[in-house]
Coordinates of C-alpha atoms and ligand atoms in Angstrom, one line a residue:
M1 CA 102.6 92.7 118.2
H2 CA 101.9 93.2 114.7
T3 CA 102.6 91.0 112.2
S4 CA 102.6 92.0 108.8
S5 CA 100.7 90.3 106.3
S6 CA 103.6 88.4 104.8
T7 CA 104.9 86.7 107.5
R8 CA 104.2 83.5 108.1
V9 CA 105.9 80.2 108.8
I10 CA 105.1 77.5 106.7
L11 CA 105.5 73.6 107.5
G12 CA 107.0 71.0 104.9
P13 CA 105.1 68.5 103.0
G14 CA 102.6 66.2 104.8
R15 CA 104.5 67.7 107.7
D16 CA 101.0 69.2 109.4
R17 CA 99.2 65.9 110.3
S18 CA 100.1 67.3 114.0
V19 CA 98.6 70.4 113.5
L20 CA 95.7 69.0 112.5
N21 CA 95.2 66.8 115.1
R22 CA 95.1 69.8 117.6
H23 CA 98.9 69.2 118.7
P24 CA 99.8 72.6 120.2
W25 CA 103.4 72.8 119.3
V26 CA 105.6 72.7 116.0
F27 CA 109.0 71.4 115.8
S28 CA 111.6 73.1 114.0
G29 CA 112.2 69.7 111.6
A30 CA 108.4 70.0 110.2
V31 CA 109.3 73.9 109.6
A32 CA 110.1 74.2 105.8
R33 CA 111.2 77.9 105.8
V34 CA 109.8 81.6 107.7
E35 CA 108.8 84.4 106.3
G36 CA 109.0 87.5 106.4
D37 CA 111.7 87.5 110.0
P38 CA 109.6 87.5 112.7
Q39 CA 110.8 88.5 116.0
A40 CA 111.4 86.2 119.2
G41 CA 107.6 85.4 121.0
E42 CA 105.5 87.0 117.7
I43 CA 102.4 85.6 117.3
V44 CA 102.8 84.3 113.7
P45 CA 100.0 82.5 111.2
L46 CA 100.9 78.8 110.1
Q47 CA 100.5 77.4 106.7
N48 CA 101.0 74.6 105.3
A49 CA 102.9 73.3 102.0
E50 CA 99.7 73.7 100.1
G51 CA 99.0 77.6 101.7
R52 CA 96.2 76.7 103.9
V53 CA 96.4 78.7 107.5
M54 CA 96.6 75.9 110.0
G55 CA 96.7 78.5 113.0
F56 CA 98.3 81.2 114.8
G57 CA 101.1 80.9 117.2
F58 CA 104.0 81.8 119.6
Y59 CA 107.0 81.9 117.0
N60 CA 110.6 81.6 118.8
P61 CA 113.8 80.4 116.3
R62 CA 115.5 79.5 119.3
S63 CA 113.4 76.7 121.1
Q64 CA 113.1 73.2 118.9
I65 CA 109.9 73.9 119.8
R66 CA 109.4 76.7 116.8
L67 CA 105.5 77.6 117.6
R68 CA 102.9 76.9 119.8
L69 CA 99.9 77.3 118.3
L70 CA 97.5 80.1 120.5
A71 CA 94.6 79.1 118.0
F72 CA 93.8 76.0 115.1
G73 CA 92.1 77.4 112.0
P74 CA 92.0 80.1 109.7
D75 CA 91.1 83.1 111.5
P76 CA 93.3 85.6 112.8
I77 CA 93.2 86.8 116.9
P78 CA 91.7 89.8 116.3
V79 CA 92.5 91.6 119.4
I80 CA 94.9 89.6 121.6
G81 CA 94.2 91.4 124.8
D82 CA 90.6 90.2 124.4
F83 CA 91.7 86.9 123.4
L84 CA 93.6 86.5 126.8
D85 CA 90.7 87.5 128.5
A86 CA 88.3 85.1 127.5
R87 CA 91.1 82.7 127.7
L88 CA 92.1 83.6 131.5
K89 CA 87.9 84.1 132.5
A90 CA 87.7 80.1 130.6
A91 CA 90.2 79.1 133.0
V92 CA 88.9 80.9 136.1
A93 CA 85.4 79.5 135.3
L94 CA 86.8 75.9 135.2
R95 CA 87.4 76.3 138.8
T96 CA 84.9 78.0 140.3
G97 CA 82.5 75.5 142.0
F98 CA 85.2 73.0 142.6
F99 CA 86.9 75.0 145.7
D100 CA 85.3 76.8 148.8
A101 CA 86.4 78.6 151.7
Q102 CA 88.4 75.8 152.6
S103 CA 90.6 75.8 149.6
T104 CA 92.1 79.0 149.5
A105 CA 95.1 78.5 147.0
V106 CA 94.7 77.0 143.4
R107 CA 95.5 77.2 140.0
W108 CA 94.4 79.4 138.4
V109 CA 96.1 78.7 134.2
H110 CA 97.6 75.1 133.5
G111 CA 99.5 76.0 130.1
E112 CA 98.2 74.2 127.6
G113 CA 96.0 72.9 130.4
D114 CA 93.9 75.7 129.5
G115 CA 94.5 76.9 126.7
L116 CA 98.0 79.2 127.5
P117 CA 101.0 78.2 126.7
G118 CA 103.8 78.9 129.1
L119 CA 101.9 80.5 131.4
V120 CA 100.6 79.4 134.9
V121 CA 99.1 81.1 137.5
D122 CA 98.4 80.3 141.4
R123 CA 96.2 82.0 143.6
Y124 CA 97.3 82.1 147.0
G125 CA 94.2 83.8 148.7
P126 CA 94.5 86.9 147.7
I127 CA 97.8 87.2 146.5
L128 CA 98.9 86.1 142.4
V129 CA 101.5 84.0 140.9
V130 CA 102.3 83.7 137.4
Q131 CA 104.9 82.2 136.3
F132 CA 106.3 83.0 131.9
H133 CA 107.6 79.9 130.4
T134 CA 108.2 81.0 126.6
V135 CA 109.1 84.2 125.0
G136 CA 105.9 84.7 123.4
M137 CA 104.0 84.5 127.7
A138 CA 106.6 86.9 128.7
R139 CA 106.1 89.9 126.1
L140 CA 102.4 89.9 126.6
R141 CA 103.2 90.7 130.5
S142 CA 101.6 93.4 130.9
L143 CA 98.5 92.4 129.4
I144 CA 98.0 89.2 131.3
V145 CA 98.6 91.6 134.5
D146 CA 96.1 94.1 133.1
S147 CA 93.3 91.4 132.5
L148 CA 93.9 89.6 136.3
R149 CA 93.5 92.7 138.1
R150 CA 89.9 93.0 136.1
L151 CA 89.2 89.7 137.2
C152 CA 90.0 89.4 140.8
D153 CA 90.6 93.0 142.2
P154 CA 94.0 91.3 144.0
V155 CA 96.7 92.7 146.7
A156 CA 99.4 91.5 144.2
I157 CA 100.8 90.1 141.8
V158 CA 104.4 88.7 141.8
E159 CA 106.7 87.2 138.8
R160 CA 108.4 83.8 139.7
S161 CA 109.1 82.6 135.7
P162 CA 111.9 80.1 135.8
A163 CA 115.2 80.2 133.6
S164 CA 114.6 78.4 130.1
K165 CA 117.4 78.2 128.2
E166 CA 115.3 76.7 125.3
E167 CA 113.3 79.8 125.1
G168 CA 116.8 82.3 125.6
L169 CA 115.0 83.6 128.9
G170 CA 116.8 84.2 132.6
A171 CA 114.3 83.7 135.4
V172 CA 112.2 86.7 136.7
S173 CA 111.1 87.0 140.7
G174 CA 109.6 89.9 142.5
V175 CA 106.6 91.5 142.5
L176 CA 104.7 92.5 139.2
W177 CA 102.3 94.8 140.7
G178 CA 100.6 95.9 144.0
T179 CA 102.9 95.9 147.3
F180 CA 103.6 93.0 149.2
S181 CA 106.6 91.1 151.1
G182 CA 107.0 88.3 153.3
R183 CA 104.6 84.7 153.1
V184 CA 101.3 84.6 152.9
E185 CA 98.9 82.2 154.2
I186 CA 96.4 79.7 153.1
L187 CA 94.5 77.7 153.6
E188 CA 94.1 74.0 151.8
Q189 CA 91.3 71.5 152.2
G190 CA 90.8 72.8 156.2
V191 CA 94.5 72.8 156.9
R192 CA 96.7 75.9 157.3
H193 CA 99.8 76.8 155.3
W194 CA 102.1 79.5 155.2
V195 CA 103.3 80.0 151.7
D196 CA 106.6 82.2 151.0
V197 CA 105.2 83.0 147.5
I198 CA 109.1 85.4 146.4
E199 CA 111.2 83.0 148.1
G200 CA 110.3 79.4 148.1
Q201 CA 110.8 76.4 145.1
K202 CA 108.1 77.2 141.7
T203 CA 105.3 79.8 142.8
G204 CA 105.5 78.9 146.8
L205 CA 103.9 75.3 147.3
F206 CA 103.1 72.3 145.4
L207 CA 99.3 72.7 144.8
D208 CA 99.3 69.2 142.7
Q209 CA 99.7 67.6 145.6
R210 CA 96.5 68.5 147.4
D211 CA 94.4 65.2 146.7
N212 CA 97.0 63.1 147.3
R213 CA 97.6 64.9 150.7
Q214 CA 93.9 64.4 151.7
R215 CA 94.4 61.4 149.9
V216 CA 97.1 60.1 153.5
A217 CA 94.9 61.9 155.6
Q218 CA 92.4 59.8 154.9
W219 CA 94.1 56.5 155.1
V220 CA 95.6 57.7 158.7
A221 CA 92.6 58.7 159.9
R222 CA 90.5 54.9 158.6
G223 CA 93.2 53.2 160.6
M224 CA 95.4 52.6 157.1
T225 CA 95.4 48.7 157.0
Q226 CA 93.9 45.6 159.1
G227 CA 97.0 44.3 158.9
T228 CA 98.8 47.3 160.8
A229 CA 99.0 47.1 164.3
R230 CA 99.8 50.6 164.2
H231 CA 96.1 52.8 163.2
G232 CA 95.9 56.5 162.9
R233 CA 97.3 57.6 166.7
G234 CA 100.7 56.7 166.7
A235 CA 101.3 55.4 163.2
Q236 CA 104.3 56.2 161.6
L237 CA 105.3 58.3 158.6
L238 CA 107.8 58.6 156.7
N239 CA 107.9 61.7 154.2
C240 CA 110.8 62.7 151.6
F241 CA 111.0 65.4 149.3
S242 CA 108.4 66.6 152.3
Y243 CA 109.4 70.8 151.5
T244 CA 107.5 72.3 153.5
G245 CA 105.4 69.8 155.4
G246 CA 102.4 69.3 153.4
F247 CA 102.0 65.6 153.8
S248 CA 103.2 65.3 157.0
L249 CA 101.4 68.1 158.3
S250 CA 97.9 65.9 157.3
A251 CA 99.1 63.0 158.4
A252 CA 99.9 64.6 161.6
L253 CA 97.1 66.1 161.7
Q254 CA 95.1 62.4 162.4
G255 CA 97.3 61.7 165.0
A256 CA 100.2 60.4 162.9
I257 CA 103.6 61.0 164.1
T258 CA 105.8 61.6 161.2
T259 CA 109.0 62.3 160.0
S260 CA 110.2 64.8 156.9
V261 CA 113.5 65.2 154.8
D262 CA 114.4 67.5 152.6
T263 CA 117.6 69.0 152.2
S264 CA 116.0 72.9 151.9
V265 CA 116.9 74.1 155.1
A266 CA 114.8 77.1 153.9
A267 CA 111.6 74.9 153.6
Q268 CA 112.3 73.2 156.8
T269 CA 111.7 76.0 158.9
L270 CA 108.7 76.3 157.2
A271 CA 107.3 73.2 157.8
Q272 CA 107.8 73.7 161.3
D273 CA 106.5 76.5 161.2
N274 CA 103.3 75.3 158.9
F275 CA 103.0 72.3 162.0
A276 CA 102.8 75.3 164.8
L277 CA 100.1 77.0 162.6
N278 CA 97.7 74.3 162.5
G279 CA 98.4 73.8 166.3
L280 CA 100.6 70.9 166.7
H281 CA 103.7 70.0 169.1
T282 CA 107.2 70.6 166.8
A283 CA 109.0 68.5 169.1
D284 CA 106.2 65.5 168.5
H285 CA 107.5 64.8 165.2
R286 CA 111.3 65.1 162.9
F287 CA 112.4 67.3 161.1
E288 CA 115.5 66.3 158.8
T289 CA 117.4 68.6 157.1
A290 CA 119.7 65.6 154.8
D291 CA 120.1 64.3 151.1
A292 CA 116.7 61.9 151.3
F293 CA 118.9 59.0 149.5
D294 CA 121.4 59.4 152.1
W295 CA 119.0 59.1 154.9
L296 CA 116.6 56.5 153.3
H297 CA 120.4 54.3 153.2
Q298 CA 121.3 55.1 156.8
C299 CA 117.9 54.3 158.1
R300 CA 117.6 51.5 160.4
E301 CA 112.9 52.6 161.6
R302 CA 110.1 51.1 160.1
Y303 CA 107.2 53.0 159.3
H304 CA 103.5 52.2 159.0
F305 CA 103.2 55.2 155.9
V306 CA 106.0 56.7 153.6
V307 CA 105.7 59.4 151.2
L308 CA 108.1 59.8 148.4
D309 CA 107.3 62.6 146.3
P310 CA 110.7 64.1 144.2
P311 CA 111.7 66.4 142.4
A312 CA 111.5 65.5 138.5
F313 CA 114.6 63.3 138.2
V314 CA 114.0 63.0 134.6
K315 CA 114.2 67.0 133.4
H316 CA 115.1 65.9 130.0
R317 CA 115.3 62.7 127.8
P318 CA 119.0 62.6 127.6
S319 CA 118.8 61.6 131.2
L320 CA 116.1 59.3 131.5
D321 CA 118.2 55.8 132.3
K322 CA 119.9 57.6 135.3
G323 CA 116.4 59.2 136.1
A324 CA 114.9 56.0 136.3
R325 CA 117.5 54.1 138.0
A326 CA 117.1 57.8 141.1
Y327 CA 113.4 56.4 140.8
K328 CA 114.1 52.6 141.1
D329 CA 116.4 53.6 144.2
I330 CA 114.4 55.7 146.2
N331 CA 111.2 53.1 145.6
R332 CA 113.5 50.0 147.0
L333 CA 114.6 51.0 150.0
G334 CA 111.3 52.8 150.6
L335 CA 109.7 49.5 150.2
R336 CA 112.1 47.9 152.8
L337 CA 111.1 50.5 155.6
L338 CA 107.6 49.2 155.8
E339 CA 106.1 46.9 157.9
A340 CA 104.3 44.4 157.0
G341 CA 100.6 46.3 155.9
G342 CA 102.5 49.9 155.3
L343 CA 101.9 52.1 152.9
L344 CA 104.3 53.6 149.8
L345 CA 102.7 56.4 148.3
T346 CA 105.1 57.4 145.4
C347 CA 104.8 59.7 142.6
S348 CA 107.0 60.7 139.8
C349 CA 106.5 64.0 138.4
S350 CA 108.8 63.5 135.5
A351 CA 106.9 64.3 131.9
H352 CA 109.0 61.4 130.2
V353 CA 108.8 58.7 132.5
N354 CA 104.8 57.5 131.5
W355 CA 102.7 55.5 133.9
D356 CA 103.3 52.4 131.9
L357 CA 107.7 53.2 132.9
F358 CA 106.7 54.7 136.1
Q359 CA 104.7 50.8 136.9
K360 CA 108.2 48.9 135.8
I361 CA 110.1 51.0 138.1
L362 CA 108.3 50.4 140.8
Y363 CA 107.9 46.7 140.1
A364 CA 111.9 46.4 139.6
A365 CA 112.1 48.3 142.8
A366 CA 109.6 45.8 144.6
R367 CA 111.4 42.7 143.2
E368 CA 114.8 43.9 144.5
A369 CA 113.5 44.2 148.0
E370 CA 112.1 41.3 147.9
R371 CA 108.4 43.1 149.1
S372 CA 105.0 41.1 147.9
V373 CA 103.2 44.6 147.1
Q374 CA 99.9 45.5 145.7
V375 CA 98.2 48.4 143.9
L376 CA 95.7 49.9 145.2
G377 CA 95.8 53.0 143.9
R378 CA 96.8 55.6 140.6
Y379 CA 96.0 59.0 140.7
S380 CA 97.3 61.9 138.7
Q381 CA 97.1 65.6 138.7
P382 CA 93.9 67.4 140.6
I383 CA 91.0 69.6 138.3
D384 CA 93.3 72.8 138.6
H385 CA 96.2 71.0 136.3
P386 CA 94.1 70.0 133.8
F387 CA 95.5 68.5 130.6
S388 CA 94.6 68.6 126.8
L389 CA 93.9 65.1 125.2
Y390 CA 95.4 66.7 122.3
H391 CA 98.9 67.0 124.6
P392 CA 99.4 64.2 126.5
E393 CA 103.0 65.9 127.6
G394 CA 100.4 67.9 129.6
E395 CA 99.8 65.0 132.2
Y396 CA 103.3 65.0 134.1
L397 CA 102.0 63.8 137.6
K398 CA 101.7 60.1 138.3
T399 CA 100.8 58.8 141.8
F400 CA 101.0 55.1 142.8
L401 CA 99.8 53.9 146.4
L402 CA 101.0 50.8 147.1
R403 CA 100.8 48.1 150.3
V404 CA 103.4 46.1 151.5
V405 CA 101.5 42.9 152.0
E406 CA 104.4 41.1 153.5
Ligands
LIG501 N1 106.1 66.3 148.7 C1 106.1 68.3 148.9 C2 106.9 68.1 147.7 C3 108.0 68.1 147.2 S1 109.0 69.5 145.8 C4 104.9 68.9 149.2 O1 104.0 68.2 149.0 O2 104.9 70.4 149.0 C5 110.6 68.5 146.0 C6 111.3 68.4 147.5 O3 112.5 68.1 147.1 C7 111.5 69.6 147.5 O4 111.8 70.3 148.6 C8 113.1 70.2 147.3 O5 114.0 70.9 148.5 C9 113.5 68.6 147.8 N2 115.4 67.7 147.4 C10 115.8 67.8 146.1 N3 116.1 66.4 146.3 C11 116.8 66.2 147.5 C12 117.8 64.7 148.2 N4 118.2 65.1 147.4 N5 117.1 64.5 149.3 C13 116.2 65.6 149.6 N6 115.4 66.5 149.7 C14 115.3 66.6 147.9

């Protein structure tokens, strides 16, 4: 991990503005040259064209993001283990006090938002799940495991790192430390969930939807909207891209009759187990293993509430147009299925789709659906998914709560 004193990345003339603005990414186009042949993932100093040291970050020769800065300014990171310890401690301290015994699953580390670019740590009760999104963080695996063990004495630490072509990383999945197999049970605002941290999607549960699931529950409980005949008990809720049934579960516990649509058989099985775990009768609810686009197209029912929480349709900028059309299609179809007075909670987790674009997409969907629509709320990601003001790309989750007037 030691860098020889001659190793450095040097910016082109006038290319230091974004670093001065504390943006943590240095793109390849800004780099004039690299001295000393650093390894992928090594921590190296960054200099501007005048030779001033601007910061220190993870170097990756194959990524467009050539450097991910961990620290700004001229002072080197003396001991990387101590540095990681301090950042991890600060990240955990931020969450302390926001979560009680009713919520035992929390995102502990959210990458750049916690000053730890490329690292995600989710806590599911006694189990920690980590993701290394960059070569730099992956190289620090054992230091991070040591630090996490000191922080909370977990039963096991599981790795669920996704593959990244850009970074040159393959997917890594398995128990990193301790012993664990099967599912872990957690509580989310009092609702019980099985989480499959070994085989499930991402780290097992979409923790970023915690607040939105509670919002849906509250709307169902309070009787949705004045113009809707069905309140609370008996409200019909359609949840598309339902994964392990999170939104359906929160609504069903307030008396809604739910339909959950997802392509994943494993997710539908877990969704039904989650209903049973909370004392709900699965026979009173529908679980459809189907493509949500097809399902929405052929649906002839009407609903009081529709939830649309698809996977990111725009993963890379070139797919922006295609992804935007997909968002428009599901939202048009979703709006068409709503009773007058009904609600649509609709999300985009594509970082490339900003608030303005998402609102325009929803406008186009409402026009095509020929519905008159009010915006009741706009919500971003929860407190355990912070983003840095200097790194606006970190704000990825956009949610609108819409009401169909007629
Ligand atoms: N709302 C969920 C998270 C959704 S993640 C929650 O609260 O936990 C996105 C989900 O969409 C995944 O479960 C994935 O299996 C599903 N999915 C992806 N493409 C799909 C499609 N075309 N039709 C239906 N489901 C799809």
